[in-house]
XYZ file of C-alpha atoms in Angstrom:
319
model
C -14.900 -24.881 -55.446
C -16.215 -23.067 -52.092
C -13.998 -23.943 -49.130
C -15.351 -23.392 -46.132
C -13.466 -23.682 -42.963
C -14.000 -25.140 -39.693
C -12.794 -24.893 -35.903
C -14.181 -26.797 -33.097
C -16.226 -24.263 -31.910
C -17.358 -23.872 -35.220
C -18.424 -27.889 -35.411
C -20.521 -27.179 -31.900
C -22.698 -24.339 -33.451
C -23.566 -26.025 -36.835
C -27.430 -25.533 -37.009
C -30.501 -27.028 -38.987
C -33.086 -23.814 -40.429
C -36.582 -24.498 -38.367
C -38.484 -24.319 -41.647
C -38.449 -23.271 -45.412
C -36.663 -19.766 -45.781
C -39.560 -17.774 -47.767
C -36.949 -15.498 -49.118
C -33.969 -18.348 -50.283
C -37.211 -19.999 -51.532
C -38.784 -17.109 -53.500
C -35.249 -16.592 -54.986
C -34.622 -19.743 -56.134
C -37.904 -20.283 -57.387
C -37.314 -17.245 -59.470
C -34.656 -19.245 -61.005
C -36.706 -21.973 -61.871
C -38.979 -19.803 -63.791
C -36.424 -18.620 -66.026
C -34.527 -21.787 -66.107
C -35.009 -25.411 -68.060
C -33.270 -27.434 -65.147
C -35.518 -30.258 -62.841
C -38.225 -30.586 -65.382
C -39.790 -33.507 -64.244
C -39.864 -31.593 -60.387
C -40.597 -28.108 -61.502
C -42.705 -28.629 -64.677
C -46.043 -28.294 -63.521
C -45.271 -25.317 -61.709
C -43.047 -23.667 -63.926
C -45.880 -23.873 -66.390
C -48.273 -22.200 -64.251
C -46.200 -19.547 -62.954
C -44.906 -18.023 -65.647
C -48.161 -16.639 -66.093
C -48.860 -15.568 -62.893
C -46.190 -13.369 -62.341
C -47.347 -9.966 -60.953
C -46.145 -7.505 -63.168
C -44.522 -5.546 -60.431
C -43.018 -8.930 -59.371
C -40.623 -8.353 -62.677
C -38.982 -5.760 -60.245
C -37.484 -8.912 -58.866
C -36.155 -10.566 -62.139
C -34.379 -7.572 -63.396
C -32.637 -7.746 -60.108
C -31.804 -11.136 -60.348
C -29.895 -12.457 -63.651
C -31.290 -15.741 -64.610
C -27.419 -16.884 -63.884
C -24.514 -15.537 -61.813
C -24.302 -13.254 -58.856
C -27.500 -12.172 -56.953
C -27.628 -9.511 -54.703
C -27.298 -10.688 -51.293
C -29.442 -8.322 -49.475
C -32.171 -10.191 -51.126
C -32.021 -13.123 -49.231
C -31.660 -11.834 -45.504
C -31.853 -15.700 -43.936
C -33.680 -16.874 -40.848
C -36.917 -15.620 -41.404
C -40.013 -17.700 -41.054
C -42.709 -15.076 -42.923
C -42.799 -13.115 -45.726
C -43.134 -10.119 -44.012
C -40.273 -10.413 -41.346
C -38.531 -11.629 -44.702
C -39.151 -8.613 -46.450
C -39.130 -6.162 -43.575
C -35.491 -7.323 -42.907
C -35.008 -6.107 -46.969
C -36.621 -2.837 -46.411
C -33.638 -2.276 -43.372
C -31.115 -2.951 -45.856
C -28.198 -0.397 -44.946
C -27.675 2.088 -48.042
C -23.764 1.049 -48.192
C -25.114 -2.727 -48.863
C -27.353 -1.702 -51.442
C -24.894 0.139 -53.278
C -22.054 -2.637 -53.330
C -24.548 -5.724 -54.266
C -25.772 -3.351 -57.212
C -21.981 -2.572 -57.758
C -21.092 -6.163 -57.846
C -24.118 -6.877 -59.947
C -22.774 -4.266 -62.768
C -18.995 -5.593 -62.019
C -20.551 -9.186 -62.914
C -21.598 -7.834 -66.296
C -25.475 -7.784 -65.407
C -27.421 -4.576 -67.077
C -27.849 -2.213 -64.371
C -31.673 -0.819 -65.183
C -32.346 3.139 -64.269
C -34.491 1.435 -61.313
C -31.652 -0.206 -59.714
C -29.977 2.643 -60.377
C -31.974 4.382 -58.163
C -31.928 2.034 -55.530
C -28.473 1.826 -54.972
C -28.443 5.763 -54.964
C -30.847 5.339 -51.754
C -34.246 6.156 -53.002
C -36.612 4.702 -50.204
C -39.771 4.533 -52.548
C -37.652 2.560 -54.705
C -37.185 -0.067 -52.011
C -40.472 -0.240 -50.767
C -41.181 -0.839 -54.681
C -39.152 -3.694 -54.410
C -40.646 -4.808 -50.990
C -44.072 -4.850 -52.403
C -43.035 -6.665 -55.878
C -41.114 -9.556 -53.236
C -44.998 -9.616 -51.482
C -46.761 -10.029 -54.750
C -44.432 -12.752 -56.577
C -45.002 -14.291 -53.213
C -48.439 -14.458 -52.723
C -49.041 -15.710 -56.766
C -46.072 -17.759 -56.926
C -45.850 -19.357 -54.246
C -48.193 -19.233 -51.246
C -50.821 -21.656 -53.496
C -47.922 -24.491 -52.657
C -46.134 -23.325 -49.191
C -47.772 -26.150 -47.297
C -45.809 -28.473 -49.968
C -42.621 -26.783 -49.783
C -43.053 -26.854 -46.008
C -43.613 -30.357 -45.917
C -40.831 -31.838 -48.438
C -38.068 -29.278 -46.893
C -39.488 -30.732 -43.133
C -38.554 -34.338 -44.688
C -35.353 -33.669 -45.022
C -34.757 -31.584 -41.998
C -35.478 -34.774 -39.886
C -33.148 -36.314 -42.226
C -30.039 -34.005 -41.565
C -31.828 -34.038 -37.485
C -31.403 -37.887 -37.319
C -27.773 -37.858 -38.445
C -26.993 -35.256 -36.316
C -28.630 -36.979 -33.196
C -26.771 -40.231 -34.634
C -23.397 -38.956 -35.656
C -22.848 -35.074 -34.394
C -21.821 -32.415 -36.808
C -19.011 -34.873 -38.277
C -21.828 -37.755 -39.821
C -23.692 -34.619 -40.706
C -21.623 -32.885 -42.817
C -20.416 -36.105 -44.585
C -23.967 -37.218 -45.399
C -24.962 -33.111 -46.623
C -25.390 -33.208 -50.161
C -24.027 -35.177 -53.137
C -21.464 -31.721 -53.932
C -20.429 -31.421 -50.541
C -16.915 -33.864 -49.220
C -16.450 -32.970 -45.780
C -12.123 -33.387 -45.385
C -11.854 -31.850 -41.648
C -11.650 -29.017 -41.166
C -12.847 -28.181 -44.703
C -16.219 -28.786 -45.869
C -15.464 -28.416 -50.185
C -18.642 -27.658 -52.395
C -19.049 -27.683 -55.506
C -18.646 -24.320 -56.813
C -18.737 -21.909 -60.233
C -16.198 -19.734 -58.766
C -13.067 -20.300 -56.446
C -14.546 -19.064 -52.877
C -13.097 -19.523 -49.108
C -15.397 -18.835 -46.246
C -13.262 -18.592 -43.070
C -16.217 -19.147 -39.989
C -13.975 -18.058 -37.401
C -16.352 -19.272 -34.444
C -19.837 -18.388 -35.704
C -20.842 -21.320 -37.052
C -22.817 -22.934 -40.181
C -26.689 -22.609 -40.689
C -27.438 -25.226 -43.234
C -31.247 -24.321 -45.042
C -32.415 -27.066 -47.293
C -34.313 -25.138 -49.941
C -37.431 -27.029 -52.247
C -36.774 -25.203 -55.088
C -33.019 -25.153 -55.387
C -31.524 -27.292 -58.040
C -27.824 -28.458 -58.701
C -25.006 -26.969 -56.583
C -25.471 -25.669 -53.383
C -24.681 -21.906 -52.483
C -23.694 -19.462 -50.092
C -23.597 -15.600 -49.539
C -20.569 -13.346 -51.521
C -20.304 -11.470 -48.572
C -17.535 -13.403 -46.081
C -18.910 -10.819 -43.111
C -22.528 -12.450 -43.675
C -24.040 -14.808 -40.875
C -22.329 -17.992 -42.725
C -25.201 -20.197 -44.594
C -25.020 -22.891 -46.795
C -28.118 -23.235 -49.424
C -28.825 -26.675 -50.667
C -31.411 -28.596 -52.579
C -33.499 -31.311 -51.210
C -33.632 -34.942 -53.135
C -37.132 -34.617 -54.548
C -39.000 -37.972 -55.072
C -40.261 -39.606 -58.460
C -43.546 -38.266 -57.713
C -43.076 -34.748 -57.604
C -45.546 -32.935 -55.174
C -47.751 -30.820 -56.940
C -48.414 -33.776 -59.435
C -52.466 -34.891 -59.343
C -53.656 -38.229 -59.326
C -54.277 -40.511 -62.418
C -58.317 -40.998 -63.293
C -57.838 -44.665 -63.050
C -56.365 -44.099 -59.583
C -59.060 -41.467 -58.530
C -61.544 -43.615 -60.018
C -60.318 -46.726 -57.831
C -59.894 -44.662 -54.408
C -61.854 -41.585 -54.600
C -60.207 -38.122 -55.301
C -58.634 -36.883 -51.801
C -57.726 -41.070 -51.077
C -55.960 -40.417 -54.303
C -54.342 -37.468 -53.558
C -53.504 -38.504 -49.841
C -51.879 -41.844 -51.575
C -49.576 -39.783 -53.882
C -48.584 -37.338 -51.140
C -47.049 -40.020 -49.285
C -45.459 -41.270 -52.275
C -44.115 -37.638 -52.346
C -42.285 -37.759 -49.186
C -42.538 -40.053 -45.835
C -44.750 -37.831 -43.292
C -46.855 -37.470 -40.090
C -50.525 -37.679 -39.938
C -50.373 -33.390 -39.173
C -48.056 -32.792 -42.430
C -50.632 -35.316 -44.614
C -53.372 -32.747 -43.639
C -51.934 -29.920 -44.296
C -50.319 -31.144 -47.346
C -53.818 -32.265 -49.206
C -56.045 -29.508 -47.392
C -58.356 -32.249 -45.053
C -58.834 -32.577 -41.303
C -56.933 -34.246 -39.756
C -59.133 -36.746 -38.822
C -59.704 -37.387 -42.303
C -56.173 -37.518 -43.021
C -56.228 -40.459 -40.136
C -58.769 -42.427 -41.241
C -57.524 -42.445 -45.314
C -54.464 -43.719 -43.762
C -55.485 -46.232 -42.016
C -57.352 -47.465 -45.185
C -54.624 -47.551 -47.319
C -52.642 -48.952 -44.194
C -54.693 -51.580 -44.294
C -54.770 -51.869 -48.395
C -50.987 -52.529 -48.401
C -50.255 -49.421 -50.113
C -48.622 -47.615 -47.262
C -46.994 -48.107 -43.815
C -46.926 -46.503 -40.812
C -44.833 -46.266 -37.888
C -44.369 -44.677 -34.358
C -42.206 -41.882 -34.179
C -42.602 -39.984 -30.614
C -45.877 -39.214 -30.966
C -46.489 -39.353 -33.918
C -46.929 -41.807 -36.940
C -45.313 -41.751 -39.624
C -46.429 -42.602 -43.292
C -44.511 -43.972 -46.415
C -45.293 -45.358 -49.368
C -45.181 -49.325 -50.208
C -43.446 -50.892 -53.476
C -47.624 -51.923 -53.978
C -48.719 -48.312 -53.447
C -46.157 -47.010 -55.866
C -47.379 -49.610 -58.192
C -50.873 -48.751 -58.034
C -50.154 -44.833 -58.246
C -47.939 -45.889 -61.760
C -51.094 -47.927 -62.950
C -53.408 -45.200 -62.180
């Protein structure tokens, strides 16, 4: 169980990440690789990117144990690139190195020569890891960013809309399926017994695509205070392609604009960038499948926004 405790000021500065965290995401996806967990989500891209793993992206695995502690310089949070990501790693103090590589070795993980080295201080050895956290990147993950941007946006305006609704108090009650919010203690579900006193700086909550099961937080109590979640993901998982009956029926990016929305309710803006079209084209396939039955839309601000109908998921299972 994590315990994390709450004053009022602490309630008043309980913030929502902007977007997906590059660096939670690239170490949770590393996870996923290794691990057997969220199948049906994860499949399709586990598959694929076990193979595409730069080989100096294995840096990164031998510093992360398929289970257990990770190193929590490796997830520096707040960072909306790669490279301010990664840059904040390369700043790591030597003291922080050395006592995340210390508590690696005190959690039982193998400590190899090379993080050896980098705990003793060795600067090439941390721009070695810098450029293996760039390369997992840019195979692993940048071929789906505009997905994991768009299902982690879904449920920001989720966690948004019961903030707006409720303040911090509906919130934290409506979190995450191992989180009971008992004022002033928000209790996760945890492998290890762990109390995070917040002491007036707040909670940044960062809903993370490619976590799965029990939400997590840094070792380090002195750390900006975070809490890493996983998102609900849909039936239709968003890398999944459409059927050939369904292409043949709608047309291949019809298709594929169909099963997005299935994916996740979403703006005309995110439905373009999600399935690679203009937006204009985006508009006008759904206001054909508006029309169809298979989707609805409604005004949010200014935008419109799209989800699936039990017909559209109907047709999508058919096809």
């Amino acid at each position: 169980m994590l315990k994390i405790h709450f004053t009022d000021a602490d309630l008043a500065k309980v913030t929502i990440a902007e977007d997906a965290d590059p660096m939670w995401e690239l170490l949770m996806s590393s996870y996923r690789i290794r691990r057997p967990e969220g199948e049906p989500f994860f499949g399709r891209w586990r598959k694929g990117s076990r193979t595409a793993v730069p080989e100096s992206g294995r840096l990164l695995m031998a510093a992360v144990p398929p289970y257990g502690y990770c190193p929590d310089f490796l997830t520096p949070a707040g960072h909306a690139t790669i490279g301010d990501g990664v840059a904040a790693v390369l700043e790591t103090p030597a003291k922080a190195l050395a006592g995340d590589v210390a508590e690696l070795a005190a959690q039982g993980t193998r400590v190899t020569p090379w993080l050896r080295r980098l705990a003793g201080g060795e600067t090439g050895e941390l721009h070695r890891l810098g450029t293996a956290l760039h390369d997992y990147y840019r195979r692993c993950l940048a071929p789906d960013w505009a997905t994991v941007r768009h299902v982690v946006a879904r449920d920001r305006r989720r966690l948004q809309a019961n903030l707006d609704r409720g303040g911090p108090q509906l919130l934290l009650s409506t979190l995450h399926p191992d989180v009971t919010w008992t004022p002033p203690v928000l209790r996760v579900r945890f492998p290890i017994e762990q109390e995070l006193h917040l002491d007036g700086r707040g909670l940044r909550l960062i809903p993370t695509f490619f976590a799965h099961g029990m939400p997590t937080t840094y070792k380090d109590p002195d750390l900006p205070p975070v809490l890493v979640y996983s998102i609900g993901h849909p039936r239709f998982d968003s890398d999944a392609e459409p059927g050939a009956s369904l292409v043949a029926l709608l047309g291949q990016t019809r298709a594929r604009v169909l099963v997005t929305v299935a994916t996740s309710r979403c703006n005309t803006s995110e439905l373009a960038a999600t399935t690679g079209v203009s937006l204009a084209t985006a508009s006008q396939h759904a206001s054909v499948l508006r029309a169809a039955g298979l989707i609805t839309s409604a005004r949010s601000g200014k935008s419109q926004i799209h989800e699936i109908t039990p017909l559209g998921l109907g047709v999508i299972r058919a096809g």
